PDB file of C-alpha atoms in Angstrom:
ATOM      1  CA  THR D   1      -4.567  95.243 -86.974  1.00 48.00           C
ATOM      2  CA  THR D   2      -1.797  96.143 -84.500  1.00 47.00           C
ATOM      3  CA  SER D   3      -4.448  95.901 -81.804  1.00 48.00           C
ATOM      4  CA  SER D   4      -5.726  92.855 -82.826  1.00 48.00           C
ATOM      5  CA  SER D   5      -2.396  91.162 -82.925  1.00 47.00           C
ATOM      6  CA  SER D   6      -1.754  92.490 -79.497  1.00 49.00           C
ATOM      7  CA  ARG D   7      -4.818  90.796 -78.114  1.00 50.00           C
ATOM      8  CA  ARG D   8      -3.941  87.642 -79.756  1.00 51.00           C
ATOM      9  CA  ARG D   9      -0.584  87.538 -78.271  1.00 50.00           C
ATOM     10  CA  ARG D  10      -1.885  88.357 -74.534  1.00 50.00           C
ATOM     11  CA  SER D  11      -4.572  85.637 -75.063  1.00 48.00           C
ATOM     12  CA  ARG D  12      -1.937  83.230 -76.014  1.00 49.00           C
ATOM     13  CA  ASP D  13       0.321  84.259 -73.007  1.00 48.00           C
ATOM     14  CA  GLY D  14      -2.620  84.115 -70.675  1.00 48.00           C
ATOM     15  CA  SER D  15      -3.549  80.637 -71.948  1.00 48.00           C
ATOM     16  CA  SER D  16       0.368  79.540 -71.598  1.00 47.00           C
ATOM     17  CA  SER D  17       0.063  81.302 -68.131  1.00 46.00           C
ATOM     18  CA  SER D  18      -2.990  79.317 -67.165  1.00 45.00           C
ATOM     19  CA  GLU D  19      -1.408  76.015 -68.885  1.00 47.00           C
ATOM     20  CA  ASP D  20       1.656  76.682 -67.043  1.00 48.00           C
ATOM     21  CA  SER D  21       0.043  77.127 -63.500  1.00 46.00           C
ATOM     22  CA  SER D  22      -2.687  74.357 -64.078  1.00 45.00           C
ATOM     23  CA  SER D  23       0.398  72.062 -64.763  1.00 44.00           C
ATOM     24  CA  SER D  24       2.171  73.109 -61.835  1.00 46.00           C
ATOM     25  CA  ASP D  25      -1.003  72.971 -59.678  1.00 49.00           C
ATOM     26  CA  SER D  26      -1.281  69.044 -60.997  1.00 46.00           C
ATOM     27  CA  SER D  27       2.571  68.431 -60.169  1.00 47.00           C
ATOM     28  CA  SER D  28       2.012  70.081 -56.673  1.00 47.00           C
ATOM     29  CA  ARG D  29      -0.852  67.664 -56.087  1.00 47.00           C
ATOM     30  CA  LEU D  30       1.036  64.825 -57.599  1.00 42.00           C
ATOM     31  CA  HIS D  31       3.664  65.136 -55.567  1.00 46.00           C
ATOM     32  CA  THR D  32       1.064  65.737 -52.271  1.00 44.00           C
ATOM     33  CA  ASN D  33      -0.514  62.627 -52.939  1.00 46.00           C
ATOM     34  CA  GLN D  34       2.685  60.958 -53.646  1.00 46.00           C
ATOM     35  CA  THR D  35       4.288  62.175 -50.074  1.00 44.00           C
ATOM     36  CA  VAL D  36       0.773  61.259 -48.185  1.00 39.00           C
ATOM     37  CA  GLY D  37       0.709  57.720 -49.828  1.00 43.00           C
ATOM     38  CA  SER D  38       4.193  57.064 -49.174  1.00 40.00           C
ATOM     39  CA  SER D  39       3.420  58.335 -45.578  1.00 42.00           C
ATOM     40  CA  ALA D  40       0.315  56.029 -45.431  1.00 39.00           C
ATOM     41  CA  SER D  41       2.539  53.034 -46.776  1.00 38.00           C
ATOM     42  CA  SER D  42       4.915  53.828 -43.952  1.00 39.00           C
ATOM     43  CA  ILE D  43       2.583  54.270 -41.318  1.00 38.00           C
ATOM     44  CA  GLU D  44       0.954  50.922 -42.557  1.00 39.00           C
ATOM     45  CA  ALA D  45       4.234  49.166 -42.811  1.00 36.00           C
ATOM     46  CA  ASP D  46       5.116  50.073 -39.493  1.00 41.00           C
ATOM     47  CA  ASN D  47       1.572  48.984 -37.936  1.00 39.00           C
ATOM     48  CA  ILE D  48       2.198  45.516 -39.787  1.00 33.00           C
ATOM     49  CA  ALA D  49       5.770  45.354 -38.205  1.00 35.00           C
ATOM     50  CA  ALA D  50       4.406  45.917 -34.911  1.00 40.00           C
ATOM     51  CA  GLU D  51       1.417  43.445 -35.214  1.00 39.00           C
ATOM     52  CA  GLY D  52       4.245  40.971 -36.294  1.00 36.00           C
ATOM     53  CA  ARG D  53       6.384  42.076 -33.196  1.00 38.00           C
ATOM     54  CA  ALA D  54       3.429  41.429 -31.062  1.00 38.00           C
ATOM     55  CA  GLY D  55       2.538  38.265 -32.441  1.00 36.00           C
ATOM     56  CA  ALA D  56       6.185  36.996 -32.118  1.00 35.00           C
ATOM     57  CA  ASP D  57       6.671  38.190 -28.378  1.00 40.00           C
ATOM     58  CA  ARG D  58       3.191  36.227 -27.928  1.00 37.00           C
ATOM     59  CA  ASP D  59       4.223  33.224 -29.403  1.00 37.00           C
ATOM     60  CA  GLY D  60       7.408  33.667 -27.587  1.00 36.00           C
ATOM     61  CA  ALA D  61       5.686  33.995 -24.208  1.00 36.00           C
ATOM     62  CA  SER D  62       3.631  30.961 -25.037  1.00 34.00           C
ATOM     63  CA  ASP D  63       6.602  28.803 -25.617  1.00 37.00           C
ATOM     64  CA  SER D  64       8.390  30.066 -22.399  1.00 40.00           C
ATOM     65  CA  ILE D  65       5.788  28.718 -20.259  1.00 41.00           C
ATOM     66  CA  SER D  66       6.054  25.112 -19.896  1.00 47.00           C
ATOM     67  CA  PHE D  67       2.766  24.453 -18.182  1.00 49.00           C
ATOM     68  CA  SER D  68      -0.227  24.575 -19.816  1.00 49.00           C
ATOM     69  CA  SER D  69      -1.950  28.121 -20.481  1.00 50.00           C
ATOM     70  CA  ARG D  70      -5.490  26.889 -21.111  1.00 62.00           C
ATOM     71  CA  ASP D  71      -6.375  27.491 -17.365  1.00 77.00           C
ATOM     72  CA  ASP D  72      -6.573  30.893 -17.010  1.00 86.00           C
ATOM     73  CA  ALA D  73      -7.090  31.089 -13.490  1.00 88.00           C
ATOM     74  CA  VAL D  74      -3.870  28.916 -12.702  1.00 89.00           C
ATOM     75  CA  VAL D  75      -1.891  31.011 -14.957  1.00 89.00           C
ATOM     76  CA  SER D  76      -3.168  33.853 -13.063  1.00 89.00           C
ATOM     77  CA  ALA D  77      -2.355  32.515  -9.705  1.00 90.00           C
ATOM     78  CA  ILE D  78       1.036  31.525 -10.931  1.00 90.00           C
ATOM     79  CA  GLY D  79       1.541  35.249 -11.906  1.00 89.00           C
ATOM     80  CA  ARG D  80       0.563  36.360  -8.627  1.00 89.00           C
ATOM     81  CA  LEU D  81       3.002  34.160  -6.855  1.00 89.00           C
ATOM     82  CA  GLY D  82       5.598  36.278  -8.406  1.00 84.00           C
ATOM     83  CA  ARG D  83       8.656  37.012  -6.449  1.00 85.00           C
ATOM     84  CA  PHE D  84       7.535  34.342  -3.851  1.00 88.00           C
ATOM     85  CA  LEU D  85       8.642  31.656  -6.014  1.00 85.00           C
ATOM     86  CA  ASP D  86      11.618  33.458  -7.235  1.00 83.00           C
ATOM     87  CA  PHE D  87      12.903  34.575  -3.755  1.00 78.00           C
ATOM     88  CA  ARG D  88      14.197  30.697  -2.808  1.00 84.00           C
ATOM     89  CA  GLY D  89      12.818  27.217  -3.235  1.00 88.00           C
ATOM     90  CA  ARG D  90       9.555  26.640  -1.480  1.00 93.00           C
ATOM     91  CA  CYS D  91       7.852  23.172  -0.303  1.00 95.00           C
ATOM     92  CA  ALA D  92       4.571  22.628  -1.389  1.00 96.00           C
ATOM     93  CA  ALA D  93       2.816  23.497   2.169  1.00 95.00           C
ATOM     94  CA  GLU D  94       4.309  27.024   1.705  1.00 95.00           C
ATOM     95  CA  VAL D  95       2.968  27.325  -1.667  1.00 95.00           C
ATOM     96  CA  LEU D  96      -0.671  26.269  -0.742  1.00 95.00           C
ATOM     97  CA  THR D  97      -0.238  28.739   2.259  1.00 94.00           C
ATOM     98  CA  LYS D  98       0.571  31.819  -0.102  1.00 94.00           C
ATOM     99  CA  LEU D  99      -2.043  31.219  -2.416  1.00 95.00           C
ATOM    100  CA  ALA D 100      -4.672  30.937   0.502  1.00 95.00           C
ATOM    101  CA  ALA D 101      -3.054  34.322   1.928  1.00 94.00           C
ATOM    102  CA  LEU D 102      -3.792  35.586  -1.807  1.00 93.00           C
ATOM    103  CA  GLY D 103      -7.465  34.512  -1.476  1.00 93.00           C
ATOM    104  CA  TYR D 104      -7.547  31.256  -3.678  1.00 93.00           C
ATOM    105  CA  ASP D 105      -9.510  28.197  -2.545  1.00 90.00           C
ATOM    106  CA  GLY D 106      -8.016  24.995  -1.812  1.00 90.00           C
ATOM    107  CA  LYS D 107      -8.968  23.294  -5.019  1.00 92.00           C
ATOM    108  CA  LEU D 108      -7.626  25.936  -7.251  1.00 93.00           C
ATOM    109  CA  ALA D 109      -4.192  25.953  -5.060  1.00 94.00           C
ATOM    110  CA  ARG D 110      -4.012  22.309  -5.638  1.00 94.00           C
ATOM    111  CA  ARG D 111      -4.196  22.765  -9.184  1.00 94.00           C
ATOM    112  CA  VAL D 112      -1.878  25.532  -9.140  1.00 94.00           C
ATOM    113  CA  LEU D 113       0.612  23.600  -7.186  1.00 94.00           C
ATOM    114  CA  GLN D 114       0.222  20.561  -9.795  1.00 93.00           C
ATOM    115  CA  GLN D 115       1.109  22.720 -12.698  1.00 91.00           C
ATOM    116  CA  LEU D 116       4.225  24.301 -10.805  1.00 92.00           C
ATOM    117  CA  GLN D 117       5.410  20.386  -9.933  1.00 92.00           C
ATOM    118  CA  THR D 118       4.463  19.377 -13.613  1.00 91.00           C
ATOM    119  CA  ALA D 119       6.598  22.421 -15.210  1.00 88.00           C
ATOM    120  CA  GLY D 120       9.423  21.475 -12.623  1.00 88.00           C
ATOM    121  CA  LEU D 121       9.048  24.681 -10.578  1.00 89.00           C
ATOM    122  CA  GLN D 122       8.245  23.193  -7.575  1.00 93.00           C
ATOM    123  CA  SER D 123       9.998  20.042  -5.887  1.00 95.00           C
ATOM    124  CA  ASP D 124       9.582  18.980  -2.126  1.00 96.00           C
ATOM    125  CA  ALA D 125      12.884  16.791  -3.064  1.00 96.00           C
ATOM    126  CA  ARG D 126      14.840  19.534  -4.196  1.00 95.00           C
ATOM    127  CA  PHE D 127      13.277  22.003  -1.407  1.00 96.00           C
ATOM    128  CA  ALA D 128      14.519  19.476   1.177  1.00 97.00           C
ATOM    129  CA  GLU D 129      18.200  19.323   0.045  1.00 96.00           C
ATOM    130  CA  MET D 130      18.426  22.876  -0.600  1.00 95.00           C
ATOM    131  CA  PHE D 131      17.041  23.363   3.004  1.00 96.00           C
ATOM    132  CA  VAL D 132      19.552  20.898   4.484  1.00 96.00           C
ATOM    133  CA  ARG D 133      22.787  21.967   2.942  1.00 94.00           C
ATOM    134  CA  GLY D 134      21.962  25.825   3.149  1.00 94.00           C
ATOM    135  CA  SER D 135      20.958  25.621   7.124  1.00 94.00           C
ATOM    136  CA  TRP D 136      23.932  23.509   7.773  1.00 94.00           C
ATOM    137  CA  ARG D 137      26.126  25.484   5.996  1.00 94.00           C
ATOM    138  CA  THR D 138      25.188  29.128   7.499  1.00 93.00           C
ATOM    139  CA  LYS D 139      23.243  27.871  10.804  1.00 93.00           C
ATOM    140  CA  ALA D 140      25.165  24.697  11.595  1.00 94.00           C
ATOM    141  CA  GLN D 141      21.775  23.069  12.612  1.00 95.00           C
ATOM    142  CA  SER D 142      22.197  19.565  13.996  1.00 95.00           C
ATOM    143  CA  PRO D 143      20.866  16.793  11.569  1.00 95.00           C
ATOM    144  CA  ALA D 144      17.940  16.250  14.204  1.00 94.00           C
ATOM    145  CA  GLN D 145      17.057  19.792  13.853  1.00 95.00           C
ATOM    146  CA  LEU D 146      17.096  20.269  10.432  1.00 96.00           C
ATOM    147  CA  ALA D 147      14.800  16.786   9.942  1.00 96.00           C
ATOM    148  CA  TYR D 148      12.544  18.478  12.525  1.00 96.00           C
ATOM    149  CA  GLU D 149      12.377  21.726  10.491  1.00 96.00           C
ATOM    150  CA  LEU D 150      11.294  19.822   7.407  1.00 97.00           C
ATOM    151  CA  ARG D 151       8.757  17.992   8.931  1.00 96.00           C
ATOM    152  CA  ARG D 152       7.300  20.845  10.478  1.00 95.00           C
ATOM    153  CA  ARG D 153       7.238  22.092   6.847  1.00 95.00           C
ATOM    154  CA  GLY D 154       4.909  19.105   5.653  1.00 95.00           C
ATOM    155  CA  VAL D 155       7.898  17.386   3.600  1.00 97.00           C
ATOM    156  CA  ALA D 156       7.580  13.805   3.152  1.00 96.00           C
ATOM    157  CA  GLN D 157       9.734  11.704   5.300  1.00 96.00           C
ATOM    158  CA  GLN D 158      11.304  10.088   2.027  1.00 96.00           C
ATOM    159  CA  HIS D 159      12.512  13.324   1.037  1.00 97.00           C
ATOM    160  CA  ILE D 160      13.908  14.310   4.262  1.00 97.00           C
ATOM    161  CA  ASP D 161      15.942  10.979   4.507  1.00 96.00           C
ATOM    162  CA  ALA D 162      17.416  11.851   0.864  1.00 96.00           C
ATOM    163  CA  ALA D 163      18.199  15.141   1.724  1.00 96.00           C
ATOM    164  CA  MET D 164      20.212  14.108   5.176  1.00 95.00           C
ATOM    165  CA  SER D 165      21.958  11.371   3.282  1.00 93.00           C
ATOM    166  CA  ALA D 166      23.124  13.795   0.476  1.00 93.00           C
ATOM    167  CA  VAL D 167      24.495  16.042   3.068  1.00 93.00           C
ATOM    168  CA  PHE D 168      25.588  14.111   5.799  1.00 91.00           C
ATOM    169  CA  GLY D 169      26.275  10.786   4.575  1.00 86.00           C
ATOM    170  CA  ALA D 170      24.415   7.344   4.589  1.00 80.00           C
ATOM    171  CA  GLY D 171      24.205   7.772   8.320  1.00 80.00           C
ATOM    172  CA  ARG D 172      22.249  11.042   8.163  1.00 80.00           C
ATOM    173  CA  GLN D 173      23.856  12.207  11.073  1.00 81.00           C
ATOM    174  CA  LEU D 174      27.298  13.418  12.641  1.00 84.00           C
ATOM    175  CA  PRO D 175      30.019  11.276  13.117  1.00 75.00           C
ATOM    176  CA  SER D 176      29.929   9.457  16.424  1.00 69.00           C
ATOM    177  CA  ARG D 177      33.561   9.544  16.709  1.00 69.00           C
ATOM    178  CA  GLU D 178      35.784   8.725  13.753  1.00 71.00           C
ATOM    179  CA  ALA D 179      34.592   9.836  10.221  1.00 66.00           C
ATOM    180  CA  ALA D 180      33.815   6.870   8.036  1.00 64.00           C
ATOM    181  CA  ASN D 181      34.301   8.566   4.855  1.00 78.00           C
ATOM    182  CA  ASP D 182      35.428  12.020   3.002  1.00 80.00           C
ATOM    183  CA  GLN D 183      31.675  13.344   3.641  1.00 84.00           C
ATOM    184  CA  GLU D 184      31.361  12.638   7.398  1.00 83.00           C
ATOM    185  CA  GLU D 185      34.691  14.079   7.918  1.00 86.00           C
ATOM    186  CA  GLU D 186      33.929  17.323   5.753  1.00 89.00           C
ATOM    187  CA  THR D 187      30.801  17.819   7.924  1.00 90.00           C
ATOM    188  CA  TRP D 188      32.596  17.465  11.107  1.00 91.00           C
ATOM    189  CA  GLU D 189      35.352  19.957  10.362  1.00 93.00           C
ATOM    190  CA  HIS D 190      32.483  22.489   9.076  1.00 93.00           C
ATOM    191  CA  LEU D 191      31.010  22.149  12.590  1.00 94.00           C
ATOM    192  CA  VAL D 192      34.521  22.467  14.494  1.00 94.00           C
ATOM    193  CA  GLU D 193      35.555  25.436  12.394  1.00 95.00           C
ATOM    194  CA  VAL D 194      32.097  27.245  13.025  1.00 95.00           C
ATOM    195  CA  CYS D 195      32.637  26.625  16.718  1.00 96.00           C
ATOM    196  CA  ARG D 196      36.270  27.874  16.821  1.00 95.00           C
ATOM    197  CA  ARG D 197      35.448  31.106  15.119  1.00 95.00           C
ATOM    198  CA  ARG D 198      32.492  31.221  18.028  1.00 94.00           C
ATOM    199  CA  ALA D 199      35.063  30.628  20.747  1.00 94.00           C
ATOM    200  CA  GLU D 200      37.423  33.432  19.534  1.00 93.00           C
ATOM    201  CA  LEU D 201      34.468  35.992  20.022  1.00 93.00           C
ATOM    202  CA  THR D 202      34.836  35.214  23.619  1.00 92.00           C
ATOM    203  CA  GLY D 203      38.414  34.804  23.885  1.00 90.00           C
ATOM    204  CA  ARG D 204      38.997  37.530  26.634  1.00 91.00           C
ATOM    205  CA  GLU D 205      36.052  35.963  29.013  1.00 94.00           C
ATOM    206  CA  PRO D 206      36.853  33.049  31.531  1.00 94.00           C
ATOM    207  CA  GLN D 207      37.019  29.840  30.163  1.00 93.00           C
ATOM    208  CA  GLN D 208      33.934  28.401  32.207  1.00 94.00           C
ATOM    209  CA  LYS D 209      31.951  31.370  30.781  1.00 95.00           C
ATOM    210  CA  ARG D 210      33.087  30.604  27.249  1.00 95.00           C
ATOM    211  CA  ARG D 211      32.221  26.924  27.286  1.00 96.00           C
ATOM    212  CA  ALA D 212      29.127  27.726  28.806  1.00 96.00           C
ATOM    213  CA  LYS D 213      28.014  30.269  25.681  1.00 96.00           C
ATOM    214  CA  LEU D 214      29.408  27.846  23.376  1.00 96.00           C
ATOM    215  CA  ALA D 215      27.321  25.056  24.919  1.00 96.00           C
ATOM    216  CA  ALA D 216      24.232  26.902  25.061  1.00 96.00           C
ATOM    217  CA  TRP D 217      24.676  28.162  21.099  1.00 96.00           C
ATOM    218  CA  LEU D 218      24.951  24.569  20.058  1.00 96.00           C
ATOM    219  CA  GLN D 219      21.923  23.371  22.160  1.00 96.00           C
ATOM    220  CA  ARG D 220      19.665  25.886  20.460  1.00 95.00           C
ATOM    221  CA  ARG D 221      20.963  24.239  17.209  1.00 95.00           C
ATOM    222  CA  GLY D 222      19.843  20.603  18.212  1.00 94.00           C
ATOM    223  CA  HIS D 223      23.254  19.427  19.094  1.00 95.00           C
ATOM    224  CA  THR D 224      23.585  16.739  22.029  1.00 94.00           C
ATOM    225  CA  MET D 225      25.841  17.168  25.151  1.00 94.00           C
ATOM    226  CA  SER D 226      28.309  14.555  23.285  1.00 93.00           C
ATOM    227  CA  THR D 227      28.297  16.823  20.281  1.00 94.00           C
ATOM    228  CA  VAL D 228      29.280  19.386  22.776  1.00 95.00           C
ATOM    229  CA  PHE D 229      32.076  17.968  24.813  1.00 95.00           C
ATOM    230  CA  ARG D 230      33.504  16.745  21.600  1.00 94.00           C
ATOM    231  CA  ILE D 231      33.384  20.411  20.320  1.00 95.00           C
ATOM    232  CA  PHE D 232      34.990  21.476  23.503  1.00 96.00           C
ATOM    233  CA  GLU D 233      37.843  19.105  22.988  1.00 94.00           C
ATOM    234  CA  ALA D 234      38.444  19.881  19.281  1.00 93.00           C
ATOM    235  CA  VAL D 235      38.617  23.762  19.912  1.00 94.00           C
ATOM    236  CA  GLY D 236      40.791  23.551  23.068  1.00 92.00           C
ATOM    237  CA  LEU D 237      38.208  24.738  25.621  1.00 90.00           C
TER     238      LEU D 237
END
């Protein structure tokens, strides 16, 4: 009887242990499944978020392009122009020449140029004024020389005239003697100041040599002898 009772107790203990083990295994599997499920949900959420960000980026990119993106060839060509357009303003002829150098045919190049102009990314009128203003300030080229340089770049005369007027006034040239307005006076004083600094570089040389050097410098920039003599007078040579 005692032996039978012992066997029954061991059987119950074994069953209890088995149930506890089974319960523990079930809990462990449940925890593992929950962890995996949580990780999968996290990964899925991250993927969805990434897709959302990518979509937003695509939408933002399309919004930032102000020209039509339906012509893939045009968009690709504009992309290849890259820093060529960013470096400085370009005239239409420069853009077409660059596209030809990149291997694009004339028909596609003209479509690209049209898209750039429609988007306001290229304008010969804007280029002409920037060119004249910049070259005058940094190189002191004469109005005649600046107009020639623009014509050589294929800029239309109407844009050249507008640019010259914007920088030099209605007369589109340096004042002949007395400045008629503040704009003409400013342009003349700029040239005088530039030439004064040039003359100071040769201060120890004989006056005749100094005059010759300054005259040559002015003539290379398209200035007439009349302007040269006026400069001599203005800077005391």
